[in-house]
Tab-separated table of C-alpha atoms and ligand atoms in Angstrom:
chain	number	residue	atom	x	y	z
R	77	MET	CA	-2.932	121.342	91.731
R	78	ALA	CA	-0.498	118.479	91.112
R	79	ASP	CA	0.036	117.851	87.445
R	80	SER	CA	-1.538	114.423	87.288
R	81	VAL	CA	-3.356	113.160	84.247
R	82	SER	CA	-6.898	114.408	84.076
R	83	SER	CA	-8.067	113.336	80.696
R	84	ALA	CA	-6.950	111.849	77.454
R	85	ARG	CA	-7.437	115.182	75.785
R	86	VAL	CA	-4.622	117.492	76.747
R	87	SER	CA	-5.959	120.859	77.794
R	88	ALA	CA	-4.136	124.156	77.717
R	89	ALA	CA	-2.171	125.013	80.831
R	90	PRO	CA	-3.957	127.488	83.094
R	91	ALA	CA	-2.946	131.048	82.302
R	92	VAL	CA	-4.043	132.740	85.513
R	93	SER	CA	-3.972	131.727	89.175
R	94	LEU	CA	-7.628	132.274	89.907
R	95	SER	CA	-10.785	132.754	87.874
R	96	VAL	CA	-13.966	133.925	89.550
R	97	VAL	CA	-17.195	133.013	87.749
R	98	VAL	CA	-20.206	135.189	88.559
R	99	PRO	CA	-23.638	134.648	86.954
R	100	VAL	CA	-25.759	137.787	87.022
R	101	PHE	CA	-29.464	138.182	86.371
R	102	ASN	CA	-31.036	141.570	87.097
R	103	GLU	CA	-28.333	142.542	89.568
R	104	GLU	CA	-27.788	146.209	88.700
R	105	ALA	CA	-28.274	147.169	92.342
R	106	VAL	CA	-25.655	144.823	93.790
R	107	LEU	CA	-23.108	144.855	90.992
R	108	PRO	CA	-21.051	147.832	92.259
R	109	LEU	CA	-21.143	146.490	95.835
R	110	PHE	CA	-20.099	143.075	94.680
R	111	TYR	CA	-17.248	144.370	92.569
R	112	ALA	CA	-15.903	146.538	95.385
R	113	ARG	CA	-15.872	143.637	97.819
R	114	ILE	CA	-14.478	140.981	95.510
R	115	ARG	CA	-11.860	143.406	94.214
R	116	ALA	CA	-10.645	144.061	97.769
R	117	VAL	CA	-10.454	140.320	98.433
R	118	LEU	CA	-8.589	139.511	95.237
R	119	ASP	CA	-6.145	142.389	95.658
R	120	GLY	CA	-5.510	141.219	99.213
R	121	LEU	CA	-4.618	137.721	98.002
R	122	ARG	CA	-1.640	139.074	96.040
R	123	LEU	CA	-1.974	136.429	93.364
R	124	PRO	CA	0.273	136.694	90.302
R	125	SER	CA	-2.852	136.989	88.158
R	126	TRP	CA	-6.609	136.606	88.333
R	127	GLU	CA	-9.703	137.165	86.248
R	128	LEU	CA	-13.292	138.015	87.046
R	129	ILE	CA	-15.795	136.559	84.601
R	130	PHE	CA	-19.367	137.805	84.685
R	131	ILE	CA	-22.117	136.090	82.734
R	132	ASN	CA	-25.119	138.264	82.070
R	133	ASP	CA	-27.999	135.796	81.949
R	134	GLY	CA	-30.393	137.905	79.891
R	135	SER	CA	-30.949	140.590	82.510
R	136	ARG	CA	-33.861	142.902	81.859
R	137	ASP	CA	-32.467	145.806	83.879
R	138	ARG	CA	-29.253	147.777	83.366
R	139	THR	CA	-26.900	145.013	84.497
R	140	LEU	CA	-25.249	144.794	81.086
R	141	ASP	CA	-24.414	148.501	81.144
R	142	GLY	CA	-22.856	147.957	84.553
R	143	LEU	CA	-20.758	145.103	83.228
R	144	ARG	CA	-19.589	147.126	80.244
R	145	ALA	CA	-18.495	149.874	82.600
R	146	LEU	CA	-16.613	147.432	84.848
R	147	ALA	CA	-14.845	145.813	81.915
R	148	ALA	CA	-13.857	149.225	80.607
R	149	ALA	CA	-12.622	150.385	84.000
R	150	ASP	CA	-10.658	147.216	84.808
R	151	PRO	CA	-9.783	145.602	81.466
R	152	ALA	CA	-6.899	143.635	82.958
R	153	HIS	CA	-9.213	141.604	85.182
R	154	VAL	CA	-12.839	141.854	84.153
R	155	ARG	CA	-14.437	139.969	81.322
R	156	TYR	CA	-18.114	139.503	80.676
R	157	LEU	CA	-20.237	137.251	78.494
R	158	SER	CA	-23.776	138.273	77.778
R	159	LEU	CA	-26.248	135.538	76.885
R	160	SER	CA	-28.936	136.310	74.326
R	161	ARG	CA	-31.711	135.686	76.847
R	162	ASN	CA	-32.300	134.207	80.295
R	163	PHE	CA	-31.019	130.639	80.129
R	164	GLY	CA	-30.945	130.023	83.869
R	165	HIS	CA	-28.284	130.069	86.531
R	166	GLN	CA	-26.779	126.634	85.824
R	167	ILE	CA	-26.275	127.330	82.138
R	168	ALA	CA	-24.880	130.786	82.879
R	169	VAL	CA	-22.274	129.266	85.191
R	170	SER	CA	-21.479	126.595	82.590
R	171	ALA	CA	-20.916	129.310	79.989
R	172	GLY	CA	-18.506	130.992	82.377
R	173	LEU	CA	-16.644	127.756	83.087
R	174	ASP	CA	-16.165	127.277	79.349
R	175	VAL	CA	-13.960	130.350	79.134
R	176	THR	CA	-12.053	130.283	82.432
R	177	ARG	CA	-8.282	130.087	82.292
R	178	GLY	CA	-7.633	129.732	86.002
R	179	GLU	CA	-5.581	127.156	87.864
R	180	VAL	CA	-8.379	127.403	90.413
R	181	VAL	CA	-11.918	128.530	89.637
R	182	ALA	CA	-14.318	130.069	92.136
R	183	ILE	CA	-18.069	130.040	91.498
R	184	ILE	CA	-19.934	132.673	93.464
R	185	ASP	CA	-23.316	134.439	93.403
R	186	ALA	CA	-23.346	138.170	92.753
R	187	ASP	CA	-25.896	139.030	95.439
R	188	LEU	CA	-23.334	138.796	98.275
R	189	GLN	CA	-25.185	135.917	99.903
R	190	ASP	CA	-21.917	134.070	99.526
R	191	PRO	CA	-19.435	136.380	101.262
R	192	PRO	CA	-16.540	137.057	98.824
R	193	GLU	CA	-14.187	137.394	101.807
R	194	LEU	CA	-14.424	133.632	102.293
R	195	ILE	CA	-12.502	133.048	99.089
R	196	ALA	CA	-9.241	133.824	100.910
R	197	PRO	CA	-9.523	131.163	103.650
R	198	MET	CA	-11.099	128.758	101.159
R	199	LEU	CA	-8.181	129.110	98.774
R	200	ALA	CA	-5.740	128.517	101.634
R	201	GLU	CA	-7.627	125.374	102.652
R	202	LEU	CA	-7.824	124.097	99.081
R	203	ARG	CA	-4.083	124.449	98.667
R	204	ALA	CA	-3.144	123.122	102.090
R	205	GLY	CA	-5.310	120.051	101.647
R	206	GLN	CA	-4.374	119.536	97.978
R	207	LEU	CA	-8.085	119.417	97.273
R	208	ASP	CA	-9.838	119.609	93.942
R	209	VAL	CA	-13.197	120.764	95.216
R	210	LEU	CA	-13.927	122.846	98.269
R	211	TYR	CA	-17.663	123.432	98.450
R	212	ALA	CA	-19.182	125.928	100.831
R	213	GLN	CA	-21.763	124.248	103.014
R	214	ARG	CA	-24.416	126.352	104.746
R	215	ARG	CA	-24.582	126.262	108.489
R	216	LYS	CA	-27.533	128.633	108.457
R	217	ARG	CA	-29.427	130.880	106.086
R	218	GLU	CA	-30.301	134.483	106.769
R	219	GLY	CA	-33.241	136.376	105.370
R	220	GLU	CA	-34.807	133.562	103.443
R	221	SER	CA	-38.412	132.558	103.796
R	222	PHE	CA	-39.424	129.590	105.913
R	223	ALA	CA	-40.874	127.979	102.800
R	224	LYS	CA	-37.593	128.296	100.887
R	225	THR	CA	-35.539	126.881	103.750
R	226	LEU	CA	-37.987	124.025	104.205
R	227	THR	CA	-38.192	123.083	100.529
R	228	ALA	CA	-34.416	123.364	100.189
R	229	ARG	CA	-33.875	121.048	103.160
R	230	GLY	CA	-36.426	118.565	101.867
R	231	PHE	CA	-34.906	118.680	98.416
R	232	TYR	CA	-31.335	118.005	99.531
R	233	ARG	CA	-32.421	115.120	101.756
R	234	THR	CA	-34.616	113.517	99.067
R	235	MET	CA	-31.796	113.795	96.556
R	236	ALA	CA	-29.417	112.146	98.998
R	237	ALA	CA	-31.812	109.230	99.367
R	238	LEU	CA	-32.490	108.744	95.667
R	239	THR	CA	-29.119	109.206	93.984
R	240	SER	CA	-26.089	107.011	93.726
R	241	VAL	CA	-23.581	109.882	93.647
R	242	GLU	CA	-23.098	111.504	97.014
R	243	ILE	CA	-24.314	115.040	96.505
R	244	PRO	CA	-23.535	117.076	99.634
R	245	VAL	CA	-26.562	118.467	101.482
R	246	ASP	CA	-27.189	122.195	102.073
R	247	THR	CA	-24.628	123.153	99.474
R	248	GLY	CA	-25.158	125.564	96.627
R	249	ASP	CA	-22.819	126.311	93.786
R	250	PHE	CA	-20.487	128.522	95.847
R	251	ARG	CA	-17.184	126.646	95.713
R	252	LEU	CA	-13.607	126.453	94.508
R	253	ILE	CA	-12.655	123.843	91.947
R	254	THR	CA	-9.377	123.116	90.237
R	255	HIS	CA	-8.900	123.341	86.510
R	256	ARG	CA	-8.879	119.577	86.100
R	257	VAL	CA	-12.421	119.479	87.457
R	258	VAL	CA	-13.364	122.246	85.028
R	259	ASP	CA	-11.869	120.159	82.220
R	260	VAL	CA	-14.131	117.254	83.099
R	261	LEU	CA	-17.184	119.502	83.339
R	262	ARG	CA	-16.476	120.755	79.848
R	263	ARG	CA	-16.538	117.146	78.695
R	264	MET	CA	-20.015	116.553	80.141
R	265	PRO	CA	-22.271	117.742	77.315
R	266	GLU	CA	-25.559	117.106	79.082
R	267	GLN	CA	-28.381	119.485	78.288
R	268	HIS	CA	-29.843	119.650	81.763
R	269	LYS	CA	-27.131	120.962	84.023
R	270	PHE	CA	-27.032	120.276	87.721
R	271	LEU	CA	-23.507	121.408	88.481
R	272	ARG	CA	-23.402	120.367	92.136
R	273	GLY	CA	-24.295	116.843	91.107
R	274	GLN	CA	-21.887	116.851	88.191
R	275	ILE	CA	-19.031	118.065	90.368
R	276	ALA	CA	-19.821	115.451	93.019
R	277	TRP	CA	-19.856	112.871	90.226
R	278	VAL	CA	-16.384	113.939	89.019
R	279	GLY	CA	-14.713	112.764	92.211
R	280	PHE	CA	-11.102	113.597	93.197
R	281	ARG	CA	-10.578	115.132	96.608
R	282	GLN	CA	-13.636	117.059	97.758
R	283	GLN	CA	-14.245	118.724	101.068
R	284	ALA	CA	-16.798	120.964	102.757
R	285	PHE	CA	-16.176	124.458	104.069
R	286	LEU	CA	-18.818	125.520	106.580
R	287	TYR	CA	-20.235	129.047	106.459
R	288	ASP	CA	-23.258	131.131	107.345
R	289	ARG	CA	-25.211	132.240	104.318
R	290	ALA	CA	-26.012	135.932	104.432
R	291	ALA	CA	-29.138	137.669	103.242
R	292	ARG	CA	-29.241	139.195	99.778
R	293	ALA	CA	-27.488	142.611	99.708
R	294	ALA	CA	-30.010	144.202	97.340
R	295	GLY	CA	-32.387	143.263	94.556
R	296	GLU	CA	-34.605	140.222	94.428
R	297	THR	CA	-34.083	136.514	93.992
R	298	GLY	CA	-34.006	135.404	90.376
R	299	TYR	CA	-34.879	131.884	91.425
R	300	THR	CA	-38.618	131.738	91.023
R	301	TRP	CA	-40.536	128.676	92.171
R	302	LYS	CA	-40.706	127.558	88.573
R	303	LYS	CA	-36.919	127.701	88.214
R	304	MET	CA	-36.409	125.875	91.495
R	305	LEU	CA	-38.803	123.147	90.405
R	306	ARG	CA	-36.915	122.805	87.137
R	307	LEU	CA	-33.611	122.563	88.992
R	308	ALA	CA	-35.004	119.861	91.260
R	309	THR	CA	-36.329	117.919	88.264
R	310	ASP	CA	-32.993	118.219	86.465
R	311	ALA	CA	-31.197	117.018	89.559
R	312	LEU	CA	-33.467	114.038	89.968
R	313	THR	CA	-33.563	112.931	86.357
R	314	GLY	CA	-29.872	113.622	85.866
R	315	PHE	CA	-28.650	111.630	88.811
R	316	SER	CA	-31.287	109.075	89.665
R	317	ASN	CA	-33.152	106.358	87.807
R	318	VAL	CA	-35.237	105.536	90.854
R	319	PRO	CA	-38.435	107.138	89.474
R	320	LEU	CA	-38.096	105.014	86.342
R	321	LYS	CA	-37.778	101.903	88.440
R	322	LEU	CA	-40.943	102.740	90.329
R	323	ALA	CA	-43.111	101.079	87.657
R	324	SER	CA	-41.208	97.778	87.831
R	325	PHE	CA	-41.370	97.814	91.590
R	326	MET	CA	-45.101	98.446	91.576
R	327	GLY	CA	-45.528	95.888	88.800
R	328	PHE	CA	-44.031	93.154	90.901
R	329	ALA	CA	-45.924	94.237	94.002
R	330	VAL	CA	-49.240	94.350	92.150
R	331	SER	CA	-48.558	91.007	90.454
R	332	GLY	CA	-47.829	89.435	93.827
R	333	VAL	CA	-51.104	90.621	95.294
R	334	SER	CA	-52.909	89.702	92.076
R	335	LEU	CA	-51.654	86.162	92.252
R	336	LEU	CA	-53.173	85.722	95.701
R	337	LEU	CA	-56.438	87.242	94.530
R	338	MET	CA	-56.454	84.961	91.489
R	339	LEU	CA	-56.029	81.913	93.677
R	340	TYR	CA	-58.908	83.134	95.801
R	341	THR	CA	-61.040	83.696	92.698
R	342	LEU	CA	-60.358	80.190	91.434
R	343	TYR	CA	-61.077	78.779	94.876
R	344	SER	CA	-64.429	80.593	94.994
R	345	ARG	CA	-65.293	79.533	91.466
R	346	LEU	CA	-64.306	75.871	91.654
R	347	VAL	CA	-64.569	74.863	95.309
R	348	LEU	CA	-66.970	77.171	97.105
R	349	LYS	CA	-69.082	77.638	93.968
R	350	ASP	CA	-70.183	80.923	95.546
R	351	TYR	CA	-69.941	83.478	92.750
R	352	GLN	CA	-71.813	85.653	90.280
R	353	PRO	CA	-71.684	84.624	86.594
R	354	GLY	CA	-68.820	86.379	84.832
R	355	TRP	CA	-67.129	87.474	88.041
R	356	ALA	CA	-64.306	84.948	87.978
R	357	SER	CA	-63.288	85.530	84.367
R	358	LEU	CA	-63.497	89.272	84.808
R	359	MET	CA	-61.361	89.199	87.965
R	360	MET	CA	-58.749	86.992	86.330
R	361	THR	CA	-58.448	89.272	83.305
R	362	VAL	CA	-58.216	92.487	85.309
R	363	LEU	CA	-55.667	91.165	87.770
R	364	PHE	CA	-53.529	89.543	85.096
R	365	LEU	CA	-53.495	92.592	82.860
R	366	GLY	CA	-52.792	94.995	85.732
R	367	GLY	CA	-49.637	93.162	86.716
R	368	ILE	CA	-48.442	92.547	83.169
R	369	GLN	CA	-48.930	96.166	82.190
R	370	LEU	CA	-46.970	97.573	85.103
R	371	ILE	CA	-44.151	95.116	84.573
R	372	ALA	CA	-44.044	96.024	80.898
R	373	VAL	CA	-43.906	99.739	81.723
R	374	GLY	CA	-41.143	98.997	84.222
R	375	LEU	CA	-39.213	97.135	81.564
R	376	ILE	CA	-39.454	100.120	79.259
R	377	GLY	CA	-38.310	102.244	82.199
R	378	GLU	CA	-35.188	100.124	82.569
R	379	TYR	CA	-34.315	100.596	78.915
R	380	LEU	CA	-35.094	104.287	79.111
R	381	GLY	CA	-32.780	104.589	82.105
R	382	ARG	CA	-29.956	102.986	80.165
R	383	LEU	CA	-30.745	105.113	77.150
R	384	SER	CA	-30.585	108.321	79.176
R	385	ASP	CA	-27.275	107.216	80.699
R	386	ASN	CA	-25.937	106.906	77.176
R	387	VAL	CA	-27.465	110.100	75.893
R	388	ARG	CA	-25.900	112.095	78.734
R	389	ASN	CA	-22.633	111.119	77.128
R	390	ARG	CA	-20.565	111.511	80.270
R	391	PRO	CA	-17.045	110.156	80.262
R	392	LEU	CA	-17.096	106.550	81.478
R	393	TYR	CA	-14.404	107.214	84.076
R	394	ILE	CA	-11.984	109.931	85.017
R	395	LEU	CA	-8.357	109.214	85.626
R	396	GLY	CA	-6.770	110.676	88.741
R	397	GLU	CA	-3.218	109.504	88.214
R	398	ASP	CA	-1.231	107.281	85.909
R	399	SER	CA	2.213	105.848	86.515
R	400	GLY	CA	2.870	105.759	82.770
R	401	GLU	CA	3.475	102.768	80.516
R	402	ILE	CA	5.821	99.987	81.548
R	403	LYS	CA	9.012	100.150	79.561
R	404	ALA	CA	10.306	96.760	78.493
F	598	UDP	N1	-29.052	134.002	88.352
F	598	UDP	C1	-28.840	133.810	86.990
F	598	UDP	N2	-29.902	133.411	86.216
F	598	UDP	C2	-31.147	133.179	86.719
F	598	UDP	C3	-31.340	133.349	88.110
F	598	UDP	C4	-30.273	133.750	88.893
F	598	UDP	O1	-27.731	133.993	86.492
F	598	UDP	O2	-32.035	132.838	85.969
F	598	UDP	C5	-27.904	134.426	89.201
F	598	UDP	C6	-28.186	135.582	90.134
F	598	UDP	O3	-27.865	136.816	89.541
F	598	UDP	C7	-27.256	135.285	91.305
F	598	UDP	C8	-27.223	133.777	91.332
F	598	UDP	O4	-27.592	133.338	90.023
F	598	UDP	O5	-25.949	135.768	91.097
F	598	UDP	C9	-28.147	133.182	92.367
F	598	UDP	O6	-29.462	133.590	92.126
F	598	UDP	P1	-30.441	134.126	93.262
F	598	UDP	O7	-29.691	134.913	94.275
F	598	UDP	O8	-31.535	134.820	92.551
F	598	UDP	O9	-30.956	132.776	93.885
F	598	UDP	P2	-31.174	132.419	95.432
F	598	UDP	O10	-29.923	132.821	96.154
F	598	UDP	O11	-32.360	133.206	95.855
F	598	UDP	O12	-31.400	130.946	95.431
F	599	MG	MG1	-29.183	134.687	96.144
């Protein structure tokens, strides 16, 4: 978009108009369908140049053969990276982003759940609105189990409640981003990727594009429950310190209640004189230690939260624009 300053480190100027990043994991059945449809869309856009970057995320079927064939048939547009094993969707997309050269980058699933045809109107909207991020937001989902829809809804809402960055609800990774956003993502070296959160964190001008999510064209979901759970954990730990603060919160709550109970214990022991031998001292010790321990754990949690902020090593801020130095 506009050539404003994006980072201190000057990055190479984009070489192509549009890069499309496609992670693929066991997609041999949909690959030809996907290529035919995206090819038609990209040809129709009449861009000066574009590239299609596939990342084979350790597929165990013949996806890699398919990619080799595509790259051989369309060497001017198709490039593929093949990871040594299955690293997961988020890392596969990150690997793709590392090599894009596009002014604008589209991230899209290969299974045709995100209709490639939408890239045309999305690109028009991105340009018209001078946006940096246009994320596709699901109006409805086709052909997905009730359990998946329910857990996804619950997940997005919980995240919204627990995080400080505003991560849009019902939004996957299907989106267009400008190269300055890609530059920032490359400067976020965190190990546990949650790209939607990271992109929300980057800022600039972001907008939603509503669409209906289709059913998978062929093949099966690569997102097992285990992978979804890992994604949710990465999202939570990457963008929220609320769980760490839980111990301090409980510590103070427990200490408050303990204090009242201690007063009652002392009252029974000294005034009412209605007690069993040993009861008062035992009560005092248990209540005191319970509170102290939780507060101490909470304190460690606070430090751990700060430590993880530092370890993530994100840029402290991202510049949108700069008027330049004042000349005396
Ligand atoms: N994918 C991947 N690595 C994985 C799982 C999935 O690269 O470990 C790719 C997959 O090929 C597809 C996209 O990520 O292009 C979304 O995955 P999928 O359709 O399986 O997830 P769902 O849509 O069911 O959430
Ligand atoms: Mg899918």
